[in-house]
């Protein structure tokens, strides 16, 4: 899993043969109110390619591990399909989506605009034990904007120094957040959110002609990184997920860390895979895998 910011440019490497195709990720509209660890903004141009390669405009896109939801939001905002179904198990993340898609969106926007971001005020919000969904949504947004890496799993510390020495304010852009929330609220008729377990949702949609964008939590075995640190819910049965994908009536794309174990699973299930490498402005390279029954859309 990688977290990537606007400045990223993207190259594709297929079958270990470098075929640089730089894409300026700054051109991808940032639609999500989250800064999400493992967020897939960098995949958006590839996602558009995939969805546009379908024989007909899809009616339904299902995103079973939605997180910050950039792929679903892009599909809804660009009208790439009729409806998107976003699924997320984490109650904090779920509260944000539920509130944005409800009549409480305005309340949330006002609360964000009126909030004076200081270390003390942020602490006060984070220490509260809210019950109402819209309060939890506000608390989640404050947490996501004030802790290191936007990591909502417990244990992440507040940005006391922050980037550029601005401390807790260094990632606080209330007007931008308000605009994004408003934009999502305006297209809510195309978005359905389910606070649920991805695996039960697969059952519901597996026989439908839906497209599935699947970005599960994953940690490379033996590495200290990713899944377990980044998300409250990080342990899933990957073997089971691959089996389910094999039985889906609609097409799917899975994204994963580039790990041997994942390549083995893809091969065992007869899926194709491609490595997608990103290079940031500091020339640091990261790569992930895109997996599907047929990867010929990735040109
Ligand atoms: C890699 S992140 C998804 C990031 C997302 N693609 C984005 O661009 O922001 C995986 C997400 O799956 C969620 N998750 C973990 N287990 C889940 C489950 N069983 N059902 C639904 N969501 C789950 C995690 O909370 C996390 O938000």
PDB file of C-alpha atoms and ligand atoms in Angstrom:
ATOM      1  CA  UNK A   1       0.000   0.000   0.000  1.00  0.00           C
ATOM      2  CA  UNK A   2       1.282   3.451  -0.785  1.00  0.00           C
ATOM      3  CA  UNK A   3       0.036   6.883  -0.039  1.00  0.00           C
ATOM      4  CA  UNK A   4       0.643   9.260  -2.861  1.00  0.00           C
ATOM      5  CA  UNK A   5       0.162  12.989  -3.170  1.00  0.00           C
ATOM      6  CA  UNK A   6      -0.603  15.329  -6.016  1.00  0.00           C
ATOM      7  CA  UNK A   7       2.965  15.660  -7.150  1.00  0.00           C
ATOM      8  CA  UNK A   8       3.233  12.096  -8.293  1.00  0.00           C
ATOM      9  CA  UNK A   9       3.887  11.221 -11.859  1.00  0.00           C
ATOM     10  CA  UNK A  10       3.229   7.733 -13.026  1.00  0.00           C
ATOM     11  CA  UNK A  11       5.052   5.230 -15.176  1.00  0.00           C
ATOM     12  CA  UNK A  12       3.916   1.786 -16.133  1.00  0.00           C
ATOM     13  CA  UNK A  13       6.200  -1.174 -16.066  1.00  0.00           C
ATOM     14  CA  UNK A  14       4.837  -4.310 -17.654  1.00  0.00           C
ATOM     15  CA  UNK A  15       6.524  -7.672 -17.353  1.00  0.00           C
ATOM     16  CA  UNK A  16       9.595  -5.960 -15.871  1.00  0.00           C
ATOM     17  CA  UNK A  17      10.153  -4.024 -19.104  1.00  0.00           C
ATOM     18  CA  UNK A  18      10.125  -0.318 -18.335  1.00  0.00           C
ATOM     19  CA  UNK A  19       7.640   1.476 -20.612  1.00  0.00           C
ATOM     20  CA  UNK A  20       7.529   4.966 -19.198  1.00  0.00           C
ATOM     21  CA  UNK A  21       4.171   6.628 -19.698  1.00  0.00           C
ATOM     22  CA  UNK A  22       4.259   9.565 -17.340  1.00  0.00           C
ATOM     23  CA  UNK A  23       0.899  10.752 -16.141  1.00  0.00           C
ATOM     24  CA  UNK A  24       0.631  13.901 -14.151  1.00  0.00           C
ATOM     25  CA  UNK A  25      -1.420  12.971 -11.125  1.00  0.00           C
ATOM     26  CA  UNK A  26      -1.843  16.673 -10.366  1.00  0.00           C
ATOM     27  CA  UNK A  27      -4.382  16.534 -13.207  1.00  0.00           C
ATOM     28  CA  UNK A  28      -6.546  14.090 -11.235  1.00  0.00           C
ATOM     29  CA  UNK A  29      -9.299  16.015  -9.455  1.00  0.00           C
ATOM     30  CA  UNK A  30      -9.004  15.570  -5.685  1.00  0.00           C
ATOM     31  CA  UNK A  31     -12.557  14.775  -4.692  1.00  0.00           C
ATOM     32  CA  UNK A  32     -12.229  12.998  -1.359  1.00  0.00           C
ATOM     33  CA  UNK A  33     -12.444  14.768   2.008  1.00  0.00           C
ATOM     34  CA  UNK A  34      -9.959  12.194   3.322  1.00  0.00           C
ATOM     35  CA  UNK A  35      -6.206  12.014   3.107  1.00  0.00           C
ATOM     36  CA  UNK A  36      -6.262   8.281   3.015  1.00  0.00           C
ATOM     37  CA  UNK A  37      -3.355   5.918   3.666  1.00  0.00           C
ATOM     38  CA  UNK A  38      -3.155   3.617   0.661  1.00  0.00           C
ATOM     39  CA  UNK A  39      -5.402   6.007  -1.284  1.00  0.00           C
ATOM     40  CA  UNK A  40      -5.726   5.272  -4.982  1.00  0.00           C
ATOM     41  CA  UNK A  41      -5.615   8.726  -6.561  1.00  0.00           C
ATOM     42  CA  UNK A  42      -2.651   7.539  -8.629  1.00  0.00           C
ATOM     43  CA  UNK A  43      -4.806   4.757 -10.081  1.00  0.00           C
ATOM     44  CA  UNK A  44      -7.541   7.094 -11.363  1.00  0.00           C
ATOM     45  CA  UNK A  45      -6.182   7.401 -14.940  1.00  0.00           C
ATOM     46  CA  UNK A  46      -5.884   3.588 -15.106  1.00  0.00           C
ATOM     47  CA  UNK A  47      -9.375   3.194 -13.663  1.00  0.00           C
ATOM     48  CA  UNK A  48     -10.784   5.450 -16.376  1.00  0.00           C
ATOM     49  CA  UNK A  49      -9.008   3.316 -18.973  1.00  0.00           C
ATOM     50  CA  UNK A  50     -10.499   0.154 -17.493  1.00  0.00           C
ATOM     51  CA  UNK A  51     -14.057   1.415 -17.226  1.00  0.00           C
ATOM     52  CA  UNK A  52     -13.961   2.910 -20.713  1.00  0.00           C
ATOM     53  CA  UNK A  53     -12.715  -0.401 -22.131  1.00  0.00           C
ATOM     54  CA  UNK A  54     -15.977  -2.106 -21.121  1.00  0.00           C
ATOM     55  CA  UNK A  55     -18.257  -3.122 -24.014  1.00  0.00           C
ATOM     56  CA  UNK A  56     -21.019  -0.821 -22.713  1.00  0.00           C
ATOM     57  CA  UNK A  57     -21.257   1.962 -20.146  1.00  0.00           C
ATOM     58  CA  UNK A  58     -21.626   0.110 -16.843  1.00  0.00           C
ATOM     59  CA  UNK A  59     -24.707   0.581 -14.734  1.00  0.00           C
ATOM     60  CA  UNK A  60     -23.086  -0.279 -11.431  1.00  0.00           C
ATOM     61  CA  UNK A  61     -19.639  -0.016  -9.843  1.00  0.00           C
ATOM     62  CA  UNK A  62     -19.053  -1.685  -6.473  1.00  0.00           C
ATOM     63  CA  UNK A  63     -16.088  -0.667  -4.297  1.00  0.00           C
ATOM     64  CA  UNK A  64     -16.022  -3.145  -1.390  1.00  0.00           C
ATOM     65  CA  UNK A  65     -13.055  -1.596   0.487  1.00  0.00           C
ATOM     66  CA  UNK A  66     -13.889   2.051  -0.107  1.00  0.00           C
ATOM     67  CA  UNK A  67     -11.703   3.917   2.424  1.00  0.00           C
ATOM     68  CA  UNK A  68     -11.255   7.457   1.065  1.00  0.00           C
ATOM     69  CA  UNK A  69     -13.297   6.420  -1.979  1.00  0.00           C
ATOM     70  CA  UNK A  70     -11.461   8.323  -4.729  1.00  0.00           C
ATOM     71  CA  UNK A  71     -12.291   5.682  -7.347  1.00  0.00           C
ATOM     72  CA  UNK A  72     -16.023   5.647  -6.584  1.00  0.00           C
ATOM     73  CA  UNK A  73     -16.122   9.431  -6.361  1.00  0.00           C
ATOM     74  CA  UNK A  74     -14.395   9.760  -9.729  1.00  0.00           C
ATOM     75  CA  UNK A  75     -16.857   7.332 -11.324  1.00  0.00           C
ATOM     76  CA  UNK A  76     -19.816   9.229  -9.875  1.00  0.00           C
ATOM     77  CA  UNK A  77     -18.477  12.723 -10.601  1.00  0.00           C
ATOM     78  CA  UNK A  78     -17.473  11.889 -14.175  1.00  0.00           C
ATOM     79  CA  UNK A  79     -20.642   9.906 -14.753  1.00  0.00           C
ATOM     80  CA  UNK A  80     -18.651   6.853 -15.810  1.00  0.00           C
ATOM     81  CA  UNK A  81     -21.516   4.622 -14.621  1.00  0.00           C
ATOM     82  CA  UNK A  82     -25.068   5.093 -13.343  1.00  0.00           C
ATOM     83  CA  UNK A  83     -24.510   4.167  -9.719  1.00  0.00           C
ATOM     84  CA  UNK A  84     -21.648   3.413  -7.336  1.00  0.00           C
ATOM     85  CA  UNK A  85     -21.872   1.312  -4.187  1.00  0.00           C
ATOM     86  CA  UNK A  86     -19.191   2.105  -1.615  1.00  0.00           C
ATOM     87  CA  UNK A  87     -18.632  -0.328   1.238  1.00  0.00           C
ATOM     88  CA  UNK A  88     -16.547   0.270   4.355  1.00  0.00           C
ATOM     89  CA  UNK A  89     -16.379  -1.535   7.690  1.00  0.00           C
ATOM     90  CA  UNK A  90     -14.645   1.152   9.770  1.00  0.00           C
ATOM     91  CA  UNK A  91     -17.282   3.044  11.760  1.00  0.00           C
ATOM     92  CA  UNK A  92     -15.322   6.312  11.750  1.00  0.00           C
ATOM     93  CA  UNK A  93     -14.931   6.309   7.980  1.00  0.00           C
ATOM     94  CA  UNK A  94     -18.513   5.139   7.543  1.00  0.00           C
ATOM     95  CA  UNK A  95     -19.815   8.064   9.625  1.00  0.00           C
ATOM     96  CA  UNK A  96     -18.182  10.534   7.219  1.00  0.00           C
ATOM     97  CA  UNK A  97     -19.767   8.972   4.133  1.00  0.00           C
ATOM     98  CA  UNK A  98     -23.151   8.584   5.813  1.00  0.00           C
ATOM     99  CA  UNK A  99     -23.163  12.222   6.903  1.00  0.00           C
ATOM    100  CA  UNK A 100     -22.019  13.623   3.558  1.00  0.00           C
ATOM    101  CA  UNK A 101     -24.732  11.676   1.747  1.00  0.00           C
ATOM    102  CA  UNK A 102     -27.429  12.727   4.242  1.00  0.00           C
ATOM    103  CA  UNK A 103     -29.231  15.944   5.118  1.00  0.00           C
ATOM    104  CA  UNK A 104     -26.531  16.544   7.738  1.00  0.00           C
ATOM    105  CA  UNK A 105     -23.963  17.469   5.056  1.00  0.00           C
ATOM    106  CA  UNK A 106     -24.634  21.201   5.602  1.00  0.00           C
ATOM    107  CA  UNK A 107     -24.260  20.780   9.351  1.00  0.00           C
ATOM    108  CA  UNK A 108     -20.871  19.105   8.788  1.00  0.00           C
ATOM    109  CA  UNK A 109     -19.728  21.847   6.418  1.00  0.00           C
ATOM    110  CA  UNK A 110     -20.686  24.548   8.931  1.00  0.00           C
ATOM    111  CA  UNK A 111     -18.950  22.774  11.761  1.00  0.00           C
ATOM    112  CA  UNK A 112     -15.761  22.507   9.686  1.00  0.00           C
ATOM    113  CA  UNK A 113     -15.862  26.156   8.605  1.00  0.00           C
ATOM    114  CA  UNK A 114     -16.496  27.403  12.134  1.00  0.00           C
ATOM    115  CA  UNK A 115     -13.845  25.243  13.791  1.00  0.00           C
ATOM    116  CA  UNK A 116     -10.768  27.074  15.017  1.00  0.00           C
ATOM    117  CA  UNK A 117      -7.895  24.675  14.488  1.00  0.00           C
ATOM    118  CA  UNK A 118      -5.524  24.743  17.443  1.00  0.00           C
ATOM    119  CA  UNK A 119      -3.759  21.900  19.204  1.00  0.00           C
ATOM    120  CA  UNK A 120      -6.006  22.336  22.226  1.00  0.00           C
ATOM    121  CA  UNK A 121      -9.259  22.406  20.225  1.00  0.00           C
ATOM    122  CA  UNK A 122      -8.205  19.389  18.167  1.00  0.00           C
ATOM    123  CA  UNK A 123      -7.372  17.473  21.349  1.00  0.00           C
ATOM    124  CA  UNK A 124     -10.741  18.354  22.854  1.00  0.00           C
ATOM    125  CA  UNK A 125     -12.603  16.995  19.818  1.00  0.00           C
ATOM    126  CA  UNK A 126     -10.492  13.852  19.646  1.00  0.00           C
ATOM    127  CA  UNK A 127     -10.970  13.035  23.328  1.00  0.00           C
ATOM    128  CA  UNK A 128     -14.761  13.226  23.185  1.00  0.00           C
ATOM    129  CA  UNK A 129     -16.916  10.088  23.040  1.00  0.00           C
ATOM    130  CA  UNK A 130     -19.459  11.061  20.443  1.00  0.00           C
ATOM    131  CA  UNK A 131     -22.503   8.936  19.755  1.00  0.00           C
ATOM    132  CA  UNK A 132     -24.299  10.741  16.923  1.00  0.00           C
ATOM    133  CA  UNK A 133     -23.157   9.844  13.425  1.00  0.00           C
ATOM    134  CA  UNK A 134     -22.613  13.452  12.348  1.00  0.00           C
ATOM    135  CA  UNK A 135     -20.475  14.181  15.429  1.00  0.00           C
ATOM    136  CA  UNK A 136     -18.382  11.093  14.735  1.00  0.00           C
ATOM    137  CA  UNK A 137     -18.014  12.276  11.128  1.00  0.00           C
ATOM    138  CA  UNK A 138     -16.682  15.650  12.291  1.00  0.00           C
ATOM    139  CA  UNK A 139     -14.350  14.012  14.793  1.00  0.00           C
ATOM    140  CA  UNK A 140     -13.061  11.653  12.073  1.00  0.00           C
ATOM    141  CA  UNK A 141     -12.306  14.540   9.737  1.00  0.00           C
ATOM    142  CA  UNK A 142     -10.446  16.378  12.491  1.00  0.00           C
ATOM    143  CA  UNK A 143      -8.494  13.217  13.287  1.00  0.00           C
ATOM    144  CA  UNK A 144      -7.705  12.467   9.662  1.00  0.00           C
ATOM    145  CA  UNK A 145      -6.354  16.012   9.207  1.00  0.00           C
ATOM    146  CA  UNK A 146      -4.348  16.241  12.423  1.00  0.00           C
ATOM    147  CA  UNK A 147      -2.662  12.872  12.930  1.00  0.00           C
ATOM    148  CA  UNK A 148       0.460  11.602  11.206  1.00  0.00           C
ATOM    149  CA  UNK A 149      -0.256  10.221   7.749  1.00  0.00           C
ATOM    150  CA  UNK A 150      -4.014  10.675   8.248  1.00  0.00           C
ATOM    151  CA  UNK A 151      -3.995   7.272   9.969  1.00  0.00           C
ATOM    152  CA  UNK A 152      -7.290   6.721  11.781  1.00  0.00           C
ATOM    153  CA  UNK A 153      -6.287   3.462  13.476  1.00  0.00           C
ATOM    154  CA  UNK A 154      -5.755   4.083  17.155  1.00  0.00           C
ATOM    155  CA  UNK A 155      -2.320   5.044  18.338  1.00  0.00           C
ATOM    156  CA  UNK A 156      -1.434   7.623  15.705  1.00  0.00           C
ATOM    157  CA  UNK A 157      -0.037  10.851  17.151  1.00  0.00           C
ATOM    158  CA  UNK A 158      -1.074  14.440  16.529  1.00  0.00           C
ATOM    159  CA  UNK A 159       0.934  16.518  14.078  1.00  0.00           C
ATOM    160  CA  UNK A 160       2.580  18.729  16.695  1.00  0.00           C
ATOM    161  CA  UNK A 161       5.134  20.137  14.289  1.00  0.00           C
ATOM    162  CA  UNK A 162       3.487  19.170  11.045  1.00  0.00           C
ATOM    163  CA  UNK A 163       4.775  19.797   7.616  1.00  0.00           C
ATOM    164  CA  UNK A 164       6.168  23.319   7.162  1.00  0.00           C
ATOM    165  CA  UNK A 165       6.119  23.928  10.923  1.00  0.00           C
ATOM    166  CA  UNK A 166       2.408  24.671  11.019  1.00  0.00           C
ATOM    167  CA  UNK A 167       1.604  21.906  13.492  1.00  0.00           C
ATOM    168  CA  UNK A 168      -1.983  20.637  13.572  1.00  0.00           C
ATOM    169  CA  UNK A 169      -2.972  23.244  10.975  1.00  0.00           C
ATOM    170  CA  UNK A 170      -0.595  21.967   8.328  1.00  0.00           C
ATOM    171  CA  UNK A 171      -3.266  19.762   6.734  1.00  0.00           C
ATOM    172  CA  UNK A 172      -6.318  21.824   7.663  1.00  0.00           C
ATOM    173  CA  UNK A 173      -8.006  23.385   4.628  1.00  0.00           C
ATOM    174  CA  UNK A 174     -11.588  24.050   5.756  1.00  0.00           C
ATOM    175  CA  UNK A 175     -12.768  25.740   2.551  1.00  0.00           C
ATOM    176  CA  UNK A 176     -11.409  22.934   0.388  1.00  0.00           C
ATOM    177  CA  UNK A 177     -13.033  20.323   2.627  1.00  0.00           C
ATOM    178  CA  UNK A 178     -16.331  22.195   2.538  1.00  0.00           C
ATOM    179  CA  UNK A 179     -16.216  22.365  -1.258  1.00  0.00           C
ATOM    180  CA  UNK A 180     -15.453  18.663  -1.613  1.00  0.00           C
ATOM    181  CA  UNK A 181     -18.233  17.683   0.773  1.00  0.00           C
ATOM    182  CA  UNK A 182     -20.676  19.895  -1.084  1.00  0.00           C
ATOM    183  CA  UNK A 183     -19.639  18.439  -4.442  1.00  0.00           C
ATOM    184  CA  UNK A 184     -20.143  14.876  -3.215  1.00  0.00           C
ATOM    185  CA  UNK A 185     -23.476  15.788  -1.651  1.00  0.00           C
ATOM    186  CA  UNK A 186     -24.626  17.186  -5.001  1.00  0.00           C
ATOM    187  CA  UNK A 187     -24.039  13.846  -6.751  1.00  0.00           C
ATOM    188  CA  UNK A 188     -25.417  11.731  -3.871  1.00  0.00           C
ATOM    189  CA  UNK A 189     -28.149  10.287  -6.100  1.00  0.00           C
ATOM    190  CA  UNK A 190     -25.412   8.280  -7.853  1.00  0.00           C
ATOM    191  CA  UNK A 191     -23.766   7.049  -4.636  1.00  0.00           C
ATOM    192  CA  UNK A 192     -24.939   4.385  -2.223  1.00  0.00           C
ATOM    193  CA  UNK A 193     -22.902   3.788   0.917  1.00  0.00           C
ATOM    194  CA  UNK A 194     -23.012   0.580   2.951  1.00  0.00           C
ATOM    195  CA  UNK A 195     -21.435   0.326   6.394  1.00  0.00           C
ATOM    196  CA  UNK A 196     -20.834  -3.358   6.055  1.00  0.00           C
ATOM    197  CA  UNK A 197     -18.363  -6.168   5.611  1.00  0.00           C
ATOM    198  CA  UNK A 198     -17.107  -6.424   2.037  1.00  0.00           C
ATOM    199  CA  UNK A 199     -17.579 -10.180   2.092  1.00  0.00           C
ATOM    200  CA  UNK A 200     -21.333 -10.019   2.735  1.00  0.00           C
ATOM    201  CA  UNK A 201     -21.694  -7.360   0.074  1.00  0.00           C
ATOM    202  CA  UNK A 202     -19.996  -9.586  -2.518  1.00  0.00           C
ATOM    203  CA  UNK A 203     -22.766 -12.108  -1.932  1.00  0.00           C
ATOM    204  CA  UNK A 204     -25.356  -9.494  -2.727  1.00  0.00           C
ATOM    205  CA  UNK A 205     -23.778  -8.319  -5.993  1.00  0.00           C
ATOM    206  CA  UNK A 206     -21.854 -11.336  -7.275  1.00  0.00           C
ATOM    207  CA  UNK A 207     -24.538 -12.336  -9.778  1.00  0.00           C
ATOM    208  CA  UNK A 208     -25.075  -8.854 -11.105  1.00  0.00           C
ATOM    209  CA  UNK A 209     -23.362  -7.327 -14.088  1.00  0.00           C
ATOM    210  CA  UNK A 210     -21.527  -4.887 -11.853  1.00  0.00           C
ATOM    211  CA  UNK A 211     -17.923  -3.788 -12.080  1.00  0.00           C
ATOM    212  CA  UNK A 212     -15.841  -4.253  -8.947  1.00  0.00           C
ATOM    213  CA  UNK A 213     -12.900  -2.097  -7.953  1.00  0.00           C
ATOM    214  CA  UNK A 214     -11.260  -3.952  -5.078  1.00  0.00           C
ATOM    215  CA  UNK A 215      -8.472  -2.435  -2.981  1.00  0.00           C
ATOM    216  CA  UNK A 216      -8.175  -4.581   0.147  1.00  0.00           C
ATOM    217  CA  UNK A 217      -5.921  -3.898   3.136  1.00  0.00           C
ATOM    218  CA  UNK A 218      -2.689  -5.827   2.725  1.00  0.00           C
ATOM    219  CA  UNK A 219       0.655  -6.215   4.441  1.00  0.00           C
ATOM    220  CA  UNK A 220       3.574  -7.876   2.742  1.00  0.00           C
ATOM    221  CA  UNK A 221       4.316 -10.893   4.967  1.00  0.00           C
ATOM    222  CA  UNK A 222       7.208 -10.155   7.279  1.00  0.00           C
ATOM    223  CA  UNK A 223       7.186  -6.420   6.581  1.00  0.00           C
ATOM    224  CA  UNK A 224       6.401  -3.928   9.322  1.00  0.00           C
ATOM    225  CA  UNK A 225       4.526  -1.779   6.882  1.00  0.00           C
ATOM    226  CA  UNK A 226       0.997  -1.200   5.736  1.00  0.00           C
ATOM    227  CA  UNK A 227      -2.259  -2.901   6.720  1.00  0.00           C
ATOM    228  CA  UNK A 228      -1.880  -3.609  10.401  1.00  0.00           C
ATOM    229  CA  UNK A 229      -0.602  -0.110  11.159  1.00  0.00           C
ATOM    230  CA  UNK A 230      -2.834   1.818   8.816  1.00  0.00           C
ATOM    231  CA  UNK A 231      -6.340   0.482   9.359  1.00  0.00           C
ATOM    232  CA  UNK A 232      -8.477  -0.684  12.265  1.00  0.00           C
ATOM    233  CA  UNK A 233      -9.701  -3.528  10.046  1.00  0.00           C
ATOM    234  CA  UNK A 234      -6.705  -4.897   8.254  1.00  0.00           C
ATOM    235  CA  UNK A 235      -6.933  -8.662   8.453  1.00  0.00           C
ATOM    236  CA  UNK A 236      -8.840 -10.341   5.667  1.00  0.00           C
ATOM    237  CA  UNK A 237      -8.762 -13.752   4.018  1.00  0.00           C
ATOM    238  CA  UNK A 238      -6.967 -13.022   0.728  1.00  0.00           C
ATOM    239  CA  UNK A 239      -7.363 -16.566  -0.585  1.00  0.00           C
ATOM    240  CA  UNK A 240     -11.115 -16.275  -0.050  1.00  0.00           C
ATOM    241  CA  UNK A 241     -11.167 -12.887  -1.748  1.00  0.00           C
ATOM    242  CA  UNK A 242      -9.462 -14.295  -4.849  1.00  0.00           C
ATOM    243  CA  UNK A 243     -11.938 -17.207  -4.938  1.00  0.00           C
ATOM    244  CA  UNK A 244     -14.876 -14.805  -4.723  1.00  0.00           C
ATOM    245  CA  UNK A 245     -13.418 -12.704  -7.544  1.00  0.00           C
ATOM    246  CA  UNK A 246     -13.180 -15.819  -9.708  1.00  0.00           C
ATOM    247  CA  UNK A 247     -16.939 -16.308  -9.288  1.00  0.00           C
ATOM    248  CA  UNK A 248     -18.058 -12.737  -9.990  1.00  0.00           C
ATOM    249  CA  UNK A 249     -20.268 -12.329 -13.006  1.00  0.00           C
ATOM    250  CA  UNK A 250     -18.986  -8.821 -13.648  1.00  0.00           C
ATOM    251  CA  UNK A 251     -15.401  -7.696 -14.296  1.00  0.00           C
ATOM    252  CA  UNK A 252     -13.116  -6.730 -11.476  1.00  0.00           C
ATOM    253  CA  UNK A 253      -9.782  -5.072 -10.831  1.00  0.00           C
ATOM    254  CA  UNK A 254      -7.853  -5.852  -7.696  1.00  0.00           C
ATOM    255  CA  UNK A 255      -4.998  -3.658  -6.516  1.00  0.00           C
ATOM    256  CA  UNK A 256      -2.348  -5.045  -4.212  1.00  0.00           C
ATOM    257  CA  UNK A 257       1.135  -4.467  -2.932  1.00  0.00           C
ATOM    258  CA  UNK A 258       3.649  -5.977  -5.284  1.00  0.00           C
ATOM    259  CA  UNK A 259       4.380  -9.156  -3.324  1.00  0.00           C
ATOM    260  CA  UNK A 260       5.321 -12.659  -4.386  1.00  0.00           C
ATOM    261  CA  UNK A 261       2.477 -14.169  -2.373  1.00  0.00           C
ATOM    262  CA  UNK A 262      -0.032 -12.065  -4.309  1.00  0.00           C
ATOM    263  CA  UNK A 263       1.437 -13.009  -7.697  1.00  0.00           C
ATOM    264  CA  UNK A 264       1.168 -16.671  -6.662  1.00  0.00           C
ATOM    265  CA  UNK A 265      -2.501 -16.222  -5.720  1.00  0.00           C
ATOM    266  CA  UNK A 266      -3.211 -14.476  -9.034  1.00  0.00           C
ATOM    267  CA  UNK A 267      -1.541 -17.292 -10.984  1.00  0.00           C
ATOM    268  CA  UNK A 268      -3.354 -19.987  -9.008  1.00  0.00           C
ATOM    269  CA  UNK A 269      -6.680 -18.396  -9.893  1.00  0.00           C
ATOM    270  CA  UNK A 270      -5.785 -17.870 -13.546  1.00  0.00           C
ATOM    271  CA  UNK A 271      -5.827 -14.066 -13.282  1.00  0.00           C
ATOM    272  CA  UNK A 272      -3.494 -11.731 -15.125  1.00  0.00           C
ATOM    273  CA  UNK A 273      -1.426  -9.133 -13.339  1.00  0.00           C
ATOM    274  CA  UNK A 274       0.618  -6.065 -14.221  1.00  0.00           C
ATOM    275  CA  UNK A 275       3.028  -4.059 -12.166  1.00  0.00           C
ATOM    276  CA  UNK A 276       2.274  -0.355 -11.956  1.00  0.00           C
ATOM    277  CA  UNK A 277       5.125   1.799 -10.756  1.00  0.00           C
ATOM    278  CA  UNK A 278       4.910   5.375  -9.583  1.00  0.00           C
ATOM    279  CA  UNK A 279       7.780   7.776  -9.344  1.00  0.00           C
ATOM    280  CA  UNK A 280       7.490  10.831  -7.170  1.00  0.00           C
ATOM    281  CA  UNK A 281       9.336  14.068  -7.704  1.00  0.00           C
ATOM    282  CA  UNK A 282      12.139  12.789  -5.470  1.00  0.00           C
ATOM    283  CA  UNK A 283      12.467   9.772  -7.802  1.00  0.00           C
ATOM    284  CA  UNK A 284      11.375   7.371  -5.078  1.00  0.00           C
ATOM    285  CA  UNK A 285       9.793   4.371  -6.755  1.00  0.00           C
ATOM    286  CA  UNK A 286       6.861   2.394  -5.449  1.00  0.00           C
ATOM    287  CA  UNK A 287       4.949  -0.241  -7.273  1.00  0.00           C
ATOM    288  CA  UNK A 288       1.651  -2.003  -6.933  1.00  0.00           C
ATOM    289  CA  UNK A 289      -0.088  -4.784  -8.788  1.00  0.00           C
ATOM    290  CA  UNK A 290      -3.264  -4.513 -10.791  1.00  0.00           C
ATOM    291  CA  UNK A 291      -4.970  -7.896 -11.178  1.00  0.00           C
ATOM    292  CA  UNK A 292      -7.873  -8.872 -13.359  1.00  0.00           C
ATOM    293  CA  UNK A 293      -9.101 -11.767 -15.499  1.00  0.00           C
ATOM    294  CA  UNK A 294      -7.914  -9.894 -18.539  1.00  0.00           C
ATOM    295  CA  UNK A 295      -5.449  -7.026 -18.290  1.00  0.00           C
ATOM    296  CA  UNK A 296      -5.406  -6.151 -22.001  1.00  0.00           C
ATOM    297  CA  UNK A 297      -7.152  -2.838 -21.198  1.00  0.00           C
ATOM    298  CA  UNK A 298      -3.922  -1.574 -19.625  1.00  0.00           C
ATOM    299  CA  UNK A 299      -2.166  -0.187 -22.657  1.00  0.00           C
TER     300      UNK A 299
HETATM  301  C1  LIG B   1      -6.430  -0.015   1.063  1.00  0.00           C
HETATM  302  S1  LIG B   1      -7.717   0.726   1.945  1.00  0.00           S
HETATM  303  C2  LIG B   1      -8.747   1.367   0.644  1.00  0.00           C
HETATM  304  C3  LIG B   1      -8.250   2.699   0.149  1.00  0.00           C
HETATM  305  C4  LIG B   1      -9.140   3.281  -0.936  1.00  0.00           C
HETATM  306  N1  LIG B   1      -9.033   2.538  -2.161  1.00  0.00           N
HETATM  307  C5  LIG B   1      -8.791   4.745  -1.185  1.00  0.00           C
HETATM  308  O1  LIG B   1      -8.455   5.109  -2.323  1.00  0.00           O
HETATM  309  O2  LIG B   1      -8.877   5.529  -0.237  1.00  0.00           O
HETATM  310  C6  LIG B   1      -8.645  -0.649   2.504  1.00  0.00           C
HETATM  311  C7  LIG B   1      -9.911  -0.294   3.287  1.00  0.00           C
HETATM  312  O3  LIG B   1     -10.652  -1.482   3.546  1.00  0.00           O
HETATM  313  C8  LIG B   1     -11.307  -1.328   4.796  1.00  0.00           C
HETATM  314  N2  LIG B   1     -11.675  -2.690   5.244  1.00  0.00           N
HETATM  315  C9  LIG B   1     -10.911  -3.628   5.850  1.00  0.00           C
HETATM  316  N3  LIG B   1     -11.587  -4.775   6.006  1.00  0.00           N
HETATM  317  C10 LIG B   1     -12.825  -4.574   5.487  1.00  0.00           C
HETATM  318  C11 LIG B   1     -13.973  -5.407   5.324  1.00  0.00           C
HETATM  319  N4  LIG B   1     -13.984  -6.676   5.725  1.00  0.00           N
HETATM  320  N5  LIG B   1     -15.064  -4.887   4.722  1.00  0.00           N
HETATM  321  C12 LIG B   1     -15.074  -3.593   4.288  1.00  0.00           C
HETATM  322  N6  LIG B   1     -14.007  -2.759   4.412  1.00  0.00           N
HETATM  323  C13 LIG B   1     -12.897  -3.240   4.998  1.00  0.00           C
HETATM  324  C14 LIG B   1     -10.288  -0.616   5.654  1.00  0.00           C
HETATM  325  O4  LIG B   1     -10.903   0.014   6.747  1.00  0.00           O
HETATM  326  C15 LIG B   1      -9.695   0.373   4.637  1.00  0.00           C
HETATM  327  O5  LIG B   1     -10.406   1.574   4.659  1.00  0.00           O
END
